[in-house]
XYZ file of C-alpha atoms in Angstrom:
741
model
C 37.766 -132.787 2.816
C 40.686 -132.571 0.412
C 44.117 -132.310 2.034
C 44.917 -128.589 2.318
C 48.213 -128.966 0.469
C 46.232 -129.470 -2.757
C 44.516 -126.112 -2.852
C 45.464 -122.488 -2.339
C 43.825 -120.742 0.650
C 41.525 -117.782 0.064
C 43.769 -115.562 2.210
C 46.974 -116.431 0.342
C 49.538 -113.620 0.308
C 49.650 -111.716 -3.007
C 52.191 -108.915 -3.435
C 52.923 -106.535 -6.290
C 56.554 -106.352 -7.396
C 57.307 -102.649 -7.212
C 59.623 -101.444 -9.980
C 58.085 -98.008 -10.590
C 61.069 -95.930 -9.480
C 63.618 -98.127 -11.250
C 61.598 -97.976 -14.487
C 61.063 -94.210 -14.219
C 64.833 -93.621 -14.209
C 65.364 -95.444 -17.522
C 66.034 -93.500 -20.713
C 63.520 -93.778 -23.602
C 65.901 -96.174 -25.405
C 66.302 -98.359 -22.270
C 62.527 -98.464 -21.811
C 62.065 -99.678 -25.388
C 64.766 -102.301 -24.889
C 63.107 -103.476 -21.658
C 59.666 -103.525 -23.318
C 60.641 -105.755 -26.240
C 62.710 -108.084 -24.058
C 59.690 -108.395 -21.759
C 57.486 -109.317 -24.703
C 59.967 -112.018 -25.729
C 60.034 -113.338 -22.149
C 56.249 -113.415 -21.728
C 55.594 -115.251 -25.002
C 58.382 -117.710 -24.265
C 57.015 -118.182 -20.756
C 53.866 -119.728 -22.240
C 56.053 -122.725 -23.155
C 55.982 -123.619 -19.441
C 52.277 -124.500 -19.763
C 53.287 -127.199 -22.240
C 56.185 -128.332 -20.024
C 54.049 -128.784 -16.898
C 50.960 -130.965 -17.371
C 48.687 -132.214 -20.174
C 45.887 -129.908 -19.012
C 47.758 -126.686 -18.122
C 47.493 -125.030 -21.547
C 43.758 -125.761 -21.818
C 43.103 -124.367 -18.333
C 45.059 -121.227 -19.212
C 43.016 -120.692 -22.375
C 39.751 -121.339 -20.504
C 40.638 -118.654 -17.956
C 41.857 -116.193 -20.580
C 38.614 -116.500 -22.532
C 36.506 -115.960 -19.439
C 38.424 -112.957 -18.126
C 38.967 -111.288 -21.501
C 35.206 -110.897 -21.759
C 34.544 -109.920 -18.151
C 36.788 -108.461 -15.457
C 36.822 -110.215 -12.068
C 34.438 -107.523 -10.722
C 31.992 -107.978 -13.606
C 32.140 -111.760 -13.327
C 31.354 -111.589 -9.596
C 27.827 -110.375 -10.371
C 27.366 -113.330 -12.739
C 28.676 -115.690 -10.055
C 26.154 -114.436 -7.493
C 23.307 -114.871 -9.947
C 24.512 -118.429 -10.633
C 24.358 -119.255 -6.909
C 28.094 -119.101 -6.236
C 28.864 -117.709 -2.772
C 31.368 -114.873 -2.331
C 33.710 -117.308 -0.558
C 33.545 -119.791 -3.440
C 34.030 -116.993 -5.960
C 37.146 -115.824 -4.109
C 38.407 -119.433 -4.197
C 37.949 -119.416 -7.985
C 39.883 -116.131 -8.325
C 42.708 -117.520 -6.168
C 42.817 -120.692 -8.282
C 42.974 -118.658 -11.507
C 45.696 -116.433 -10.053
C 47.569 -119.575 -9.022
C 47.458 -121.004 -12.552
C 48.838 -117.732 -13.918
C 51.509 -117.305 -11.235
C 52.729 -120.912 -11.575
C 52.186 -121.147 -15.343
C 50.144 -124.284 -14.846
C 48.192 -126.192 -12.217
C 51.219 -127.507 -10.287
C 53.034 -125.377 -7.715
C 56.333 -124.085 -9.072
C 57.802 -124.485 -5.599
C 57.084 -128.060 -4.560
C 55.589 -129.486 -7.760
C 52.308 -130.401 -6.044
C 49.069 -130.184 -7.966
C 46.535 -127.628 -6.750
C 42.812 -127.740 -7.476
C 40.034 -125.153 -7.040
C 38.843 -124.815 -3.442
C 35.184 -124.814 -4.479
C 32.865 -127.643 -5.568
C 33.092 -128.689 -9.195
C 29.394 -128.032 -9.823
C 29.786 -124.431 -8.587
C 32.717 -123.816 -10.922
C 30.811 -125.366 -13.817
C 27.808 -123.133 -13.112
C 30.099 -120.106 -13.147
C 31.783 -121.112 -16.415
C 28.432 -121.713 -18.120
C 27.047 -118.373 -16.897
C 30.061 -116.420 -18.154
C 29.773 -114.104 -21.156
C 32.494 -116.091 -22.938
C 30.308 -119.228 -22.722
C 27.151 -117.368 -23.768
C 28.862 -115.972 -26.865
C 30.627 -119.158 -27.923
C 28.981 -122.169 -26.249
C 30.356 -124.852 -28.588
C 34.027 -123.982 -28.117
C 33.663 -123.258 -24.402
C 31.788 -126.538 -23.876
C 34.633 -128.400 -25.589
C 37.230 -126.538 -23.525
C 35.452 -127.231 -20.239
C 34.893 -130.851 -21.248
C 38.577 -131.400 -22.017
C 39.739 -129.723 -18.800
C 37.214 -130.217 -16.012
C 38.069 -133.778 -14.960
C 41.804 -133.119 -14.860
C 41.308 -129.779 -13.075
C 39.876 -131.652 -10.099
C 41.554 -135.059 -10.361
C 43.764 -136.087 -7.444
C 44.580 -139.621 -8.447
C 47.868 -140.672 -6.859
C 49.974 -140.155 -9.976
C 48.444 -136.736 -10.620
C 49.174 -135.324 -7.170
C 52.715 -134.294 -8.089
C 55.150 -133.970 -10.971
C 57.325 -137.015 -11.579
C 58.404 -139.657 -14.075
C 56.608 -142.916 -14.832
C 54.329 -144.023 -12.002
C 55.786 -141.396 -9.618
C 53.897 -138.465 -11.126
C 53.017 -136.352 -14.143
C 55.481 -134.793 -16.560
C 55.283 -133.482 -20.099
C 59.052 -133.497 -20.580
C 58.546 -137.214 -21.371
C 55.674 -139.104 -22.939
C 53.534 -140.963 -20.425
C 55.062 -144.360 -21.279
C 58.631 -143.307 -20.372
C 60.351 -144.480 -17.194
C 63.720 -143.772 -15.561
C 65.478 -146.359 -17.773
C 64.223 -144.533 -20.882
C 65.515 -141.230 -19.511
C 68.928 -142.772 -18.795
C 69.095 -144.330 -22.267
C 68.162 -141.002 -23.880
C 70.865 -139.219 -21.860
C 73.497 -141.681 -23.082
C 72.285 -141.133 -26.646
C 72.409 -137.339 -26.294
C 75.917 -137.545 -24.804
C 77.027 -139.718 -27.726
C 75.760 -137.066 -30.177
C 77.172 -134.197 -28.065
C 73.637 -132.827 -27.772
C 72.411 -130.980 -24.694
C 69.109 -132.052 -23.151
C 68.276 -128.502 -22.012
C 65.855 -127.614 -24.845
C 64.503 -131.113 -25.541
C 61.569 -133.364 -24.735
C 61.443 -137.146 -25.199
C 58.551 -139.039 -26.807
C 58.493 -142.841 -26.995
C 56.348 -144.835 -29.422
C 56.253 -148.236 -31.036
C 57.610 -148.679 -34.567
C 57.218 -152.182 -35.992
C 56.989 -153.642 -32.496
C 60.215 -151.924 -31.368
C 60.493 -148.783 -29.247
C 61.342 -145.630 -31.159
C 62.399 -142.453 -29.339
C 61.741 -138.975 -30.677
C 63.982 -136.237 -29.281
C 62.319 -132.940 -30.037
C 64.283 -129.667 -30.032
C 62.512 -126.408 -29.181
C 62.751 -124.177 -32.275
C 60.831 -121.897 -34.597
C 62.146 -123.782 -37.648
C 60.539 -127.184 -38.093
C 62.541 -128.656 -40.955
C 66.043 -130.101 -40.862
C 68.677 -127.634 -42.028
C 72.282 -126.704 -41.411
C 73.045 -124.207 -38.649
C 75.821 -121.710 -39.250
C 78.935 -122.505 -37.265
C 77.884 -126.081 -36.437
C 79.356 -129.136 -38.101
C 76.587 -131.242 -39.631
C 72.961 -131.416 -38.594
C 71.696 -132.395 -35.159
C 68.587 -133.906 -36.724
C 67.960 -137.261 -38.344
C 67.444 -140.955 -37.576
C 70.013 -142.863 -35.543
C 70.466 -146.338 -34.133
C 71.836 -146.366 -30.595
C 72.141 -149.418 -28.312
C 69.911 -151.257 -30.796
C 67.156 -148.636 -30.370
C 65.869 -146.143 -32.919
C 66.227 -142.433 -32.153
C 64.817 -139.600 -34.240
C 65.983 -136.056 -33.531
C 63.745 -133.339 -34.970
C 63.098 -129.639 -34.612
C 59.943 -127.601 -34.096
C 58.804 -128.078 -30.491
C 56.714 -125.031 -29.461
C 57.420 -123.599 -32.937
C 54.836 -120.740 -33.027
C 55.873 -119.552 -29.554
C 59.554 -119.688 -30.465
C 58.728 -117.557 -33.552
C 57.240 -114.919 -31.261
C 60.310 -114.950 -29.022
C 62.592 -114.515 -32.063
C 60.462 -111.646 -33.378
C 60.619 -109.656 -30.144
C 64.318 -110.311 -29.612
C 64.900 -108.837 -33.067
C 62.817 -105.785 -32.110
C 64.852 -105.382 -28.892
C 68.102 -105.506 -30.844
C 67.414 -102.070 -32.337
C 67.517 -100.547 -28.851
C 70.551 -102.436 -27.478
C 73.059 -100.277 -25.606
C 76.195 -101.853 -27.092
C 77.589 -104.481 -29.452
C 77.698 -107.169 -26.754
C 73.948 -106.834 -26.261
C 73.311 -106.883 -30.016
C 75.423 -110.012 -30.525
C 73.897 -111.641 -27.453
C 70.369 -111.131 -28.783
C 71.389 -112.314 -32.252
C 72.734 -115.581 -30.820
C 69.683 -116.083 -28.602
C 67.478 -115.564 -31.644
C 69.523 -118.102 -33.596
C 69.194 -120.536 -30.691
C 65.409 -120.276 -30.574
C 65.102 -120.301 -34.352
C 67.108 -123.499 -34.920
C 67.020 -125.189 -31.496
C 70.751 -124.719 -31.015
C 72.150 -124.841 -27.486
C 75.568 -123.960 -28.937
C 74.093 -120.658 -30.166
C 72.573 -120.071 -26.712
C 75.977 -120.711 -25.157
C 77.496 -118.169 -27.543
C 74.803 -115.678 -26.543
C 75.615 -116.381 -22.893
C 79.275 -115.570 -23.558
C 78.318 -112.141 -24.914
C 75.958 -111.746 -21.938
C 78.822 -112.339 -19.481
C 80.881 -109.694 -21.304
C 78.058 -107.159 -21.015
C 79.261 -105.769 -17.685
C 76.997 -103.664 -15.489
C 74.099 -103.009 -17.888
C 71.286 -100.770 -16.651
C 68.696 -103.202 -18.067
C 69.696 -106.799 -17.317
C 68.040 -109.853 -18.829
C 68.469 -113.553 -19.535
C 66.220 -115.887 -21.486
C 66.057 -119.531 -22.514
C 65.700 -123.091 -21.260
C 67.509 -122.482 -17.988
C 66.709 -124.367 -14.775
C 66.354 -128.148 -14.680
C 64.565 -128.432 -11.305
C 61.257 -129.668 -12.742
C 62.561 -132.286 -15.154
C 62.228 -135.469 -13.065
C 65.547 -136.625 -14.552
C 67.242 -133.280 -13.919
C 68.592 -132.481 -17.412
C 65.893 -130.536 -19.287
C 65.475 -126.814 -18.748
C 62.241 -124.996 -18.091
C 61.760 -121.861 -20.173
C 62.464 -118.668 -18.254
C 62.992 -115.053 -19.180
C 63.600 -112.058 -16.965
C 64.093 -108.331 -17.453
C 65.216 -106.188 -14.532
C 66.712 -102.823 -13.688
C 69.842 -102.302 -11.595
C 69.473 -101.113 -8.001
C 72.703 -99.124 -7.701
C 72.908 -98.766 -3.910
C 72.530 -102.482 -3.217
C 74.765 -103.407 -6.149
C 77.640 -101.485 -4.548
C 77.579 -103.937 -1.613
C 77.672 -106.899 -3.949
C 80.554 -105.319 -5.882
C 82.513 -105.155 -2.620
C 81.721 -108.838 -2.019
C 83.033 -109.690 -5.501
C 86.215 -107.728 -4.765
C 86.697 -109.767 -1.579
C 86.019 -113.110 -3.262
C 89.666 -114.023 -3.835
C 90.337 -113.524 -0.120
C 87.221 -115.454 0.920
C 87.512 -118.467 -1.425
C 90.607 -119.890 0.352
C 88.512 -119.930 3.542
C 86.363 -122.720 2.074
C 87.119 -126.170 3.471
C 88.533 -127.960 0.422
C 92.146 -128.064 -0.820
C 93.253 -125.349 -3.241
C 93.458 -127.863 -6.150
C 89.675 -128.353 -5.834
C 89.090 -124.657 -6.546
C 89.064 -123.037 -9.987
C 92.527 -122.074 -11.228
C 91.496 -118.416 -11.353
C 88.409 -116.729 -9.956
C 86.620 -115.064 -12.869
C 85.185 -111.956 -11.263
C 81.521 -111.855 -12.236
C 79.003 -109.074 -12.368
C 77.020 -109.194 -9.136
C 74.110 -106.816 -9.125
C 70.919 -106.216 -7.228
C 68.011 -105.890 -9.618
C 64.413 -104.790 -9.391
C 62.378 -107.199 -11.500
C 60.243 -105.706 -14.246
C 59.408 -109.063 -15.871
C 59.983 -112.634 -14.733
C 58.260 -115.128 -17.008
C 58.271 -118.800 -16.068
C 56.786 -120.901 -13.303
C 58.104 -118.903 -10.355
C 60.402 -116.091 -9.250
C 63.580 -116.810 -7.248
C 65.363 -114.418 -4.871
C 68.735 -114.771 -6.568
C 70.281 -116.371 -9.641
C 73.732 -117.577 -10.711
C 73.915 -118.164 -14.471
C 74.695 -119.462 -17.055
C 74.256 -123.086 -15.979
C 76.682 -124.385 -18.601
C 79.554 -125.967 -16.644
C 82.155 -125.367 -19.353
C 81.399 -121.622 -19.473
C 81.047 -121.185 -15.706
C 84.310 -123.014 -15.068
C 86.540 -121.228 -17.561
C 84.843 -118.079 -18.889
C 82.708 -116.671 -16.103
C 79.188 -116.126 -14.875
C 76.909 -113.464 -13.419
C 75.083 -113.252 -10.130
C 71.917 -111.327 -9.538
C 69.940 -110.699 -6.376
C 66.337 -109.683 -6.999
C 65.813 -106.844 -4.557
C 62.103 -106.152 -5.004
C 61.403 -109.889 -4.655
C 63.396 -110.068 -1.408
C 61.560 -106.997 -0.129
C 58.160 -108.699 -0.141
C 58.745 -112.455 -0.341
C 60.076 -112.992 3.157
C 58.097 -110.460 5.151
C 56.452 -112.460 7.951
C 53.706 -111.686 10.457
C 54.541 -112.706 14.017
C 51.309 -114.678 14.479
C 52.117 -116.751 11.384
C 55.684 -117.539 12.483
C 55.772 -121.262 13.265
C 58.103 -123.629 15.140
C 60.169 -120.976 16.967
C 60.392 -120.065 20.637
C 58.630 -116.822 21.549
C 61.925 -115.185 22.535
C 63.274 -115.715 18.994
C 60.305 -114.353 17.047
C 60.903 -110.590 17.257
C 64.591 -111.039 16.456
C 63.673 -113.315 13.542
C 61.272 -110.747 12.048
C 63.823 -107.934 12.485
C 66.787 -109.734 10.898
C 65.239 -112.255 8.480
C 65.467 -109.864 5.502
C 69.039 -108.619 6.137
C 70.320 -112.121 6.960
C 68.734 -113.575 3.831
C 70.368 -110.835 1.776
C 73.761 -111.988 3.105
C 72.875 -115.653 2.499
C 71.710 -115.005 -1.077
C 74.895 -113.066 -1.837
C 77.184 -115.799 -0.536
C 75.032 -118.632 -1.952
C 75.084 -117.234 -5.491
C 78.604 -115.781 -5.716
C 80.759 -118.089 -3.618
C 78.407 -121.075 -3.510
C 77.488 -121.671 -7.141
C 80.552 -119.709 -8.248
C 83.102 -121.871 -6.407
C 84.658 -125.290 -6.902
C 86.356 -127.006 -9.797
C 85.195 -129.953 -11.902
C 88.023 -132.319 -12.866
C 87.708 -132.957 -16.617
C 89.503 -134.986 -19.273
C 88.463 -133.628 -22.667
C 87.926 -135.524 -25.921
C 91.591 -135.116 -26.804
C 92.661 -136.743 -23.558
C 93.838 -133.502 -21.967
C 93.264 -133.038 -18.214
C 92.433 -129.718 -16.531
C 94.213 -130.904 -13.346
C 97.391 -132.766 -12.458
C 95.989 -136.289 -12.125
C 99.371 -137.620 -10.977
C 99.477 -135.392 -7.885
C 96.006 -134.265 -6.789
C 94.978 -136.131 -3.621
C 91.415 -136.822 -2.523
C 91.257 -135.385 1.040
C 88.553 -137.876 2.010
C 90.628 -140.967 1.134
C 94.217 -139.697 1.221
C 94.748 -141.317 -2.190
C 95.191 -139.857 -5.660
C 92.023 -138.742 -7.439
C 90.782 -141.705 -9.491
C 87.632 -140.400 -11.200
C 86.661 -137.348 -13.268
C 84.354 -136.077 -16.028
C 85.086 -137.292 -19.541
C 84.321 -135.627 -22.868
C 80.806 -134.236 -22.999
C 79.808 -135.406 -19.508
C 78.451 -132.603 -17.330
C 77.474 -132.215 -13.688
C 73.756 -132.488 -14.624
C 74.184 -135.494 -16.920
C 76.301 -137.412 -14.365
C 74.405 -136.658 -11.147
C 71.008 -136.351 -12.942
C 68.152 -136.734 -10.430
C 70.089 -135.364 -7.426
C 72.192 -132.752 -9.259
C 69.973 -129.711 -8.646
C 69.310 -130.313 -4.969
C 72.893 -131.411 -4.211
C 74.242 -128.197 -5.793
C 71.726 -126.036 -3.905
C 72.804 -127.750 -0.679
C 76.474 -127.052 -1.440
C 75.699 -123.372 -2.101
C 73.575 -123.060 1.061
C 76.398 -124.573 3.118
C 78.869 -122.068 1.650
C 76.508 -119.280 2.750
C 76.270 -120.623 6.308
C 80.019 -121.159 6.506
C 81.143 -117.781 5.162
C 78.508 -115.663 6.929
C 80.617 -116.300 10.057
C 83.340 -114.161 8.474
C 83.408 -110.653 10.007
C 84.620 -109.129 6.720
C 81.535 -110.466 4.924
C 79.214 -109.076 7.577
C 80.967 -105.709 7.428
C 80.479 -105.537 3.636
C 76.729 -105.784 4.241
C 76.917 -103.091 6.923
C 76.661 -105.343 9.981
C 79.046 -104.876 12.926
C 79.330 -105.983 16.578
C 76.062 -107.219 18.174
C 74.091 -106.590 14.998
C 76.476 -108.859 13.059
C 76.059 -111.621 15.656
C 72.268 -111.335 15.412
C 72.431 -111.598 11.608
C 74.531 -114.790 11.875
C 72.180 -116.270 14.478
C 69.038 -115.570 12.448
C 70.656 -116.841 9.236
C 71.474 -120.182 10.880
C 68.122 -120.304 12.697
C 66.322 -119.613 9.391
C 68.170 -122.515 7.803
C 67.317 -125.086 10.478
C 63.679 -123.905 10.530
C 63.587 -124.139 6.721
C 64.880 -127.710 7.039
C 61.831 -128.587 9.119
C 59.490 -126.673 6.780
C 61.057 -128.631 3.919
C 59.143 -131.742 5.003
C 56.074 -130.279 3.258
C 57.858 -130.997 -0.034
C 58.485 -134.693 0.644
C 56.103 -137.341 -0.712
C 56.091 -140.445 1.544
C 54.245 -142.615 -0.998
C 57.021 -142.355 -3.571
C 59.785 -141.522 -1.067
C 60.705 -138.564 -3.244
C 61.416 -134.862 -2.823
C 59.540 -132.347 -4.964
C 61.667 -129.235 -4.380
C 65.452 -129.012 -4.698
C 66.078 -126.148 -2.231
C 63.847 -127.572 0.493
C 65.444 -131.004 0.227
C 68.806 -129.249 0.561
C 67.704 -127.436 3.716
C 66.356 -130.640 5.270
C 69.736 -132.281 4.600
C 71.480 -129.389 6.391
C 69.090 -129.725 9.348
C 70.020 -133.414 9.561
C 73.749 -132.596 9.437
C 73.430 -130.018 12.240
C 71.274 -132.301 14.397
C 73.874 -135.035 13.925
C 76.586 -132.625 15.137
C 75.118 -132.981 18.625
C 76.461 -131.118 21.686
C 73.141 -129.287 22.004
C 73.715 -127.175 18.891
C 70.219 -127.736 17.452
C 67.148 -128.870 19.337
C 64.010 -130.259 17.696
C 61.093 -131.434 19.807
C 57.460 -132.279 19.276
C 55.131 -130.296 21.534
C 51.439 -129.508 21.899
C 50.361 -126.142 20.497
C 48.138 -123.621 22.279
C 45.280 -124.925 20.148
C 45.784 -128.435 21.518
C 47.086 -129.728 18.175
C 50.537 -131.159 17.444
C 53.314 -128.582 17.134
C 57.117 -128.521 17.088
C 59.934 -126.314 18.394
C 63.324 -125.633 16.834
C 66.105 -124.205 19.002
C 69.660 -123.201 18.174
C 72.429 -122.573 20.722
C 74.000 -119.417 19.354
C 77.134 -119.873 21.453
C 77.976 -123.073 19.541
C 77.442 -121.865 15.943
C 81.069 -120.807 15.407
C 82.456 -124.021 16.927
C 80.215 -127.102 16.720
C 78.160 -125.711 13.814
C 81.099 -124.480 11.783
C 82.977 -127.779 12.228
C 79.951 -129.811 11.086
C 79.432 -127.703 7.963
C 83.209 -127.745 7.279
C 83.295 -131.548 7.173
C 80.081 -131.924 5.173
C 80.901 -129.197 2.664
C 84.300 -130.707 1.931
C 82.661 -134.078 1.173
C 80.082 -132.447 -1.132
C 82.796 -130.662 -3.109
C 85.110 -133.655 -3.407
C 82.364 -135.919 -4.750
C 81.300 -133.171 -7.175
C 84.828 -132.380 -8.382
C 85.702 -136.027 -8.970
C 82.409 -137.045 -10.653
C 81.995 -139.666 -7.895
C 78.287 -140.273 -8.443
C 78.178 -143.380 -6.249
C 79.779 -141.652 -3.265
C 77.780 -138.449 -3.755
C 74.479 -140.310 -3.995
C 75.167 -142.403 -0.913
C 75.972 -139.302 1.136
C 73.164 -137.084 -0.130
C 70.391 -139.649 -0.276
C 71.366 -140.851 3.197
C 70.772 -137.421 4.712
C 67.644 -136.937 2.549
C 65.924 -140.000 4.035
C 62.684 -139.200 5.885
C 61.735 -141.935 8.326
C 59.871 -142.578 11.578
C 62.865 -144.190 13.292
C 65.858 -142.692 15.037
C 65.983 -139.690 17.353
C 63.285 -137.811 15.426
C 60.109 -139.100 13.828
C 60.311 -137.025 10.656
C 57.282 -138.667 9.053
C 55.137 -137.595 12.021
C 56.775 -134.153 12.050
C 55.810 -133.845 8.379
C 52.128 -134.118 9.378
C 52.663 -131.284 11.881
C 54.360 -129.150 9.225
C 51.432 -129.711 6.833
C 48.978 -128.854 9.621
C 50.651 -125.483 10.227
C 51.993 -124.535 6.805
C 51.639 -121.064 5.301
C 51.011 -120.858 1.551
C 53.811 -119.357 -0.536
C 53.153 -115.827 -1.773
C 52.200 -115.008 -5.339
C 53.509 -111.968 -7.199
C 51.695 -109.490 -9.415
C 53.908 -108.079 -12.165
C 53.471 -104.908 -14.173
C 53.075 -104.707 -17.958
C 54.646 -102.283 -20.396
C 52.906 -100.805 -23.410
C 53.853 -98.410 -26.172
C 51.909 -95.207 -26.670
C 52.377 -92.040 -28.732
C 54.022 -91.565 -32.119
C 56.547 -93.964 -33.601
C 60.025 -93.087 -32.327
C 62.724 -93.790 -34.869
C 65.847 -95.249 -33.341
C 68.010 -92.381 -34.636
C 65.776 -90.002 -32.653
C 66.039 -91.934 -29.421
C 67.473 -88.951 -27.515
C 64.478 -86.794 -28.341
C 62.127 -85.726 -25.596
C 59.760 -88.558 -24.674
C 56.697 -86.376 -25.006
C 57.475 -85.766 -28.675
C 57.384 -89.387 -29.769
C 56.843 -92.990 -28.866
C 56.721 -93.670 -25.163
C 56.759 -96.854 -23.077
C 54.325 -96.814 -20.167
C 54.423 -98.974 -17.066
C 50.998 -100.470 -16.272
C 50.648 -101.559 -12.646
C 48.013 -103.677 -10.890
C 46.693 -104.082 -7.379
C 48.073 -106.702 -4.970
C 45.168 -109.146 -5.239
C 44.018 -112.202 -7.142
C 41.953 -109.911 -9.362
C 45.013 -107.739 -10.041
C 47.119 -110.753 -10.956
C 44.390 -112.016 -13.315
C 44.052 -108.620 -15.019
C 47.810 -108.445 -15.568
C 47.625 -111.646 -17.631
C 44.513 -110.844 -19.636
C 46.063 -107.495 -20.616
C 49.473 -109.012 -21.297
C 48.433 -110.739 -24.534
C 45.733 -108.375 -25.804
C 47.122 -107.786 -29.293
C 46.795 -111.349 -30.576
C 44.790 -113.084 -27.867
C 42.548 -115.260 -30.069
C 45.384 -116.359 -32.338
C 47.606 -117.144 -29.351
C 44.913 -119.175 -27.606
C 44.320 -121.167 -30.809
C 48.067 -121.867 -31.020
C 48.210 -123.147 -27.427
C 45.188 -125.409 -27.948
C 46.640 -126.752 -31.190
C 50.061 -127.457 -29.664
C 48.391 -129.212 -26.750
C 46.091 -131.269 -28.986
C 48.977 -132.380 -31.220
C 50.730 -134.095 -28.297
C 47.619 -135.279 -26.426
C 48.108 -138.889 -27.597
C 51.443 -139.073 -25.734
C 50.046 -138.539 -22.223
C 47.651 -141.508 -22.145
């Protein structure tokens, strides 16, 4: 038997993201804008296949070819005739849905590989019996041959994403290790180049290592970019090593993104949106992060749009080094009622920020009031869908120009709904309360996490001209009582300095801010919670966090002593901090379940949250911020990696508890997203106020909440140019195949 963490169960939760009402209320112009932005996002999202594993793109094409010819219902008859049981066929559908939902064959949340939960010979029989194989046996044979071994392989290195011998990554060629990543980061810093839209390929040149830094762009040749001094591209010698910087990674896909962004521009609501899309297009055309930053500046200025979106190489969670961004694009519609609550939270931010446990000098000089809206997702292309987002991730913009926060309401509505019988590791008396208040408490936590977590705190910087953004002669480190002695210099950023721990450390800081400030009665009142109800929300928020810390053990790999998911590592760290606080605040014991198998119980003394709990988070949060502000990588690593350690010694045997967590884990839900399509006569932009029935109309196409529904959404998503697109993906994958050996 294969360990259950490496396949998706047949009864996995699959929910449709409902955005029907939000979409219905859009004007014809807004629907067109949303449609073309969605197209840009979906085509860009295919980049993730090439960022995940050597085989992901081929698997995607294999599935697309099968399901374009036959729907899941039609294929089921073929499966039966080929001797595939209904249970095995369902396992195949779940696997296919998983590849689509994660944009590859590694879980977006946890970075673990998943394989089909049916025998290889059964899957092969099904593939060979399919209409796609019958019509084109040579190509399908080649596709199956190039994919089948890797689809099922669970060799140690292939079990999870990682760098070098710790796992699989396609952000780096297979011969790269941590030292190569560190060298490349120093080189990029020296050239003032961001790593966000790059990959690194290492090869031999005359017996010496040569590094190719490849920028994602539609344009493949070297050329000047308007507004940028000199070219980013060329050959360079750095630390006696050869570096070549070139454009053109994912070129055909970037061309598609640029095309649809240009189409969307015609339906933009204002000049900020037009300029934003122009800069994004320039970024994807030439591989310019500076252009993407400029687009982000216009995006921040676009206050309160009805259709909200963001697109690009955004989150660095899945780069094992923590600097390269995975492609992501979302399009969503504002939920006005919920957004009013978040607006009140924004208005209270300047009162709430001084409540945080670090000295005033460690906070931004002025709080740049962001947009904070609740959105119903229409499109979220990438490897997974979060519950909330704080962007842009560029430190220099977030620190001095602003940011936006979004909470994804229709994701929250379905992602955290829990059945009582599936609720693990809690006492019976807590379960009903947990189910009642999990959603509302998480809404509060997401709001605080995004706005006052990621949106708080200052980075101490000395720029290239030697100018400081703080008074280095007077600012005192509260942890040492001495003057601050370290800071960021020049082009150094939070991600480039703290690299492998940056994402998780920052998520931990934001989670702690949420726990700390949810104790504030004003915050609870903003979200409509008073008296006993407010106390219950606080209790369940803290209980959710300590339970999540235990659940986080699923995302730890003992063999490599590494964490595979930034948020879950963060929550485990918080569990450790609260256990360490003592005084009976948190209890964690191993017990025997009703089924006779190992189990565990988490308890939280609600009477001690506002005293023992608050004090523990106060102390820890201050340390996290001070190390971050002062660029103290050594101190920050020692603290964070200390609490991240999973061992079998001490008061709790976390390695044994991990086995219990794996035994009782519930698979993460997958989401089915709608498509949009244009029907009717061509609507000229000047006629956009005309009645919809008299011209071009954008329809919302919805699908059922099932594996089959999720599969259909993807086969219909790329109907117009399916064969050309599949050929492009196979070609891009083949071109780089030599680098993964």
